[in-house]
Amino acid sequence: MTDTRTKPPPPGAYQLTQLRALESEAVHIFREVAATFEHPVLLFSGGKDSVVMLHVARKAFWPAPLPFAVMHIDTGHNFPEVIEFRDRTVEELGVRLVVASVQASIDAGRVAERPGVSRNRLQTTTLLDAIAEHRFDAVFGGARRDEEKARAKERVFSFRDEFGQWDPKNQRPELWSLYNGRHQPGEHIRVFPLSNWTELDIWRYVAGEEIDLPPLYYAHRRQVVRRDNMLMSLCEWIQPAEGEEVLEALVRYRTVGDATCTAAVESAATTADAVIVEVAATRITERGATRADDRFSEAAMEDRKKEGYF
Amino acid sequence: MELLRFATAGSVDDGKSTLIGRLLFDSKAIFEDQMEAVEQASLRRGEVTNLALLVDGLRAEREQGITIDVAYRYFATPARSFVIADTPGHVQYTRNMVTGASTADLALILIDARKGIVEQSRRHAFLASLLRVPHLVVCVNKMDLVGYDQDVFNAIVEEFRAFAIRLEVSDLSFVPVSALVGDNVVHRSAAMPWYEGSSLLHHLETVHIASDRNLIDVRFPVQYVIRPHRAEHHDYRGYAGQVAGGVLKAGDEVVVLPSGWPSTVAAIETFDGPVAEAFAPMSVTVRLADDLDVGRGDLICRPHNRPHVGQDIEAMVCWMADGALKVGGRYAVHHTTRTARAVVKDLIYRLDVNTLHRDESATDLGLNEIGRVRLRTTVPLFYDEYRRNRTMGSFILVDEATHATVAAGMMLDPSHGG
Ligand SMILES: Nc1nc2c(ncn2[C@@H]2O[C@H](COP(=O)(O)OP(=O)(O)OP(=O)(O)O)[C@@H](O)[C@H]2O)c(=O)[nH]1
Ligand SMILES: [Mg+2]
């Protein structure tokens, strides 16, 4: 006996849109981790990728609540509206938030802060200490392969040794959608559900799903200084240096990270649809336009990642 | 918009990364700051702008001038969007090539016009056919170094065709290119008037990609059980997973393997609401009309269209570890959402990738070697032949001591015999 439905459907039928296919892949990854790890955690900064990641995670487990906590690595140099957004989001979703503080790592003598240098790199120690303390064995990150050339090389399930290190020369083969998350106690796996999304995919998804983002992703007026050809927002930690002119500019953020090393771009886009138009036409990558920290060396991201960075 | 996933392949230094760099550059898919960074990195090396650096992003890759691991790049033209996997040619990194090719619809096999077809070109072409990448495009590269000579191109085409006849390749085409100069990559080249075909990009934009998804055999491997434990969903029990084949519909009669218990699909749910039907690669949650004991690793299918169920598995494997595969070796096997242990019962033959000769006297498979094996698993697997369904017919073997992924397996139909 054979199935009654043996005729192939007409061509073009049963196609998912690209965004639905990406969403479905991410949902599959979330469920795979939830089914096979003991203590996963999702890195949540309030940045657009982590917001999209959290949104997809909710979908993966609905109607059950998220089966893991979220963690913010807090550099202490925050945009207040992002922290407000973070707290409101976890409250609304009823998820548990773990905050690991770079300031606490500095106070405890785990890392030393150098004047004039952003706390970006220091986050690695705070992150790895928190992973060890809470015994997290799978850590979801919102990194995308289109962001940066070292990230373009990373697996979806990325093995980290007991020192949290990434060894890009010796990654596990990763075939089809069969992931190998096996590890010894003390080692862990970084998991990147949005690996195959581009910046444009993120924005199209934000628009389509009507996902709420911190307001600084949309055009607003702000006092900035032009530094190293980037627009840095004035705040507690960024004050105009001698000879720097304070400008009032209409800007938005393409990425949101540590306030001392994330720049704004000039923009009049006040909606996700307007941002999509801008992103589709841009000639500069999001990190190139906004991250002061990645400009000083050819392999800055790779070197940080090898140490255990996001 | 239609999506084409393609992977590069071929021997070391044949120009894969340069070709991808050229393709991205000439189709204006490179951002200004990326280009500036590549120009500066090239300058520091005392080179003219090296487009391969657009994909060779690791420090070690740049130092050694080779690709070590797959780079994924995304770009779109008005006609199509593309996911590119630029893979390494070096034999040592064959497993990374396999990683990139496992999800590809099309493979670009590069051949250096001066060197012609070498062992690694054959190995990669064979791996692409084994992985059932349906389209192969052979790019005869570095035509600038052979004076754009038509005879050189024709000789390689002829030799490759003779080899490919013995592979299962459904669609084979050839393009003479120079990745360095850009001939026939995005634009047709004036240097090769004798070539009447289209540029590589035009070919990629127009090649008919017949979907290799199986829409006939309903296969739903249960991945995760959703039990909310909340007052408003007190008795909720949903089976979450990604459809691996066929079109599953609400109301369908189904059976759950391994128990064989029948039931009916009460609903197919998603966060965005119920759907009437689900097909690959949708991730959904299936609810059954009956209260059955179902968990991760079980499979939902139709009563009269079941996969093979067995503990004796025959498969082609690509070995990816330094220590050899030996008869008697024990590994963990990951297949769909099911995990088991397996012992290698028999190495039926090892394949010589140059001649495709089957060596039945072989006793082991070394790094990057390909062979046909028989495994015995601790529990039955529910599977289809790889050629019928990539998801249902693929597995990996994992070393239980080191946790390394040591083999990729493509399952064969048990009825075909040894
Ligand atoms: N003259 C000439 N040189 C080329 C051409 N394509 C690539 N090359 C050169 O060949 C060398 C190797 O190029 P790659 O692109 O790194 O080769 P690959 O195939 O990616 O190498 P692996 O990834 O390490 O296997 C470089 O020096 C390139 O500049 C071409 O069309 N003509
Ligand atoms: Mg290369």
Coordinates of C-alpha atoms and ligand atoms in Angstrom, one line a residue, chain B residues 16-17 56 67 86-87, ligand 2:
Chain B
K16 CA 38.3 30.1 -5.6
S17 CA 38.5 33.0 -3.1
D56 CA 40.0 35.0 3.6
T67 CA 41.7 29.4 2.8
D86 CA 33.9 29.7 -0.1
T87 CA 35.6 26.6 0.9
Ligands
MG2 MG 40.5 30.2 -1.0

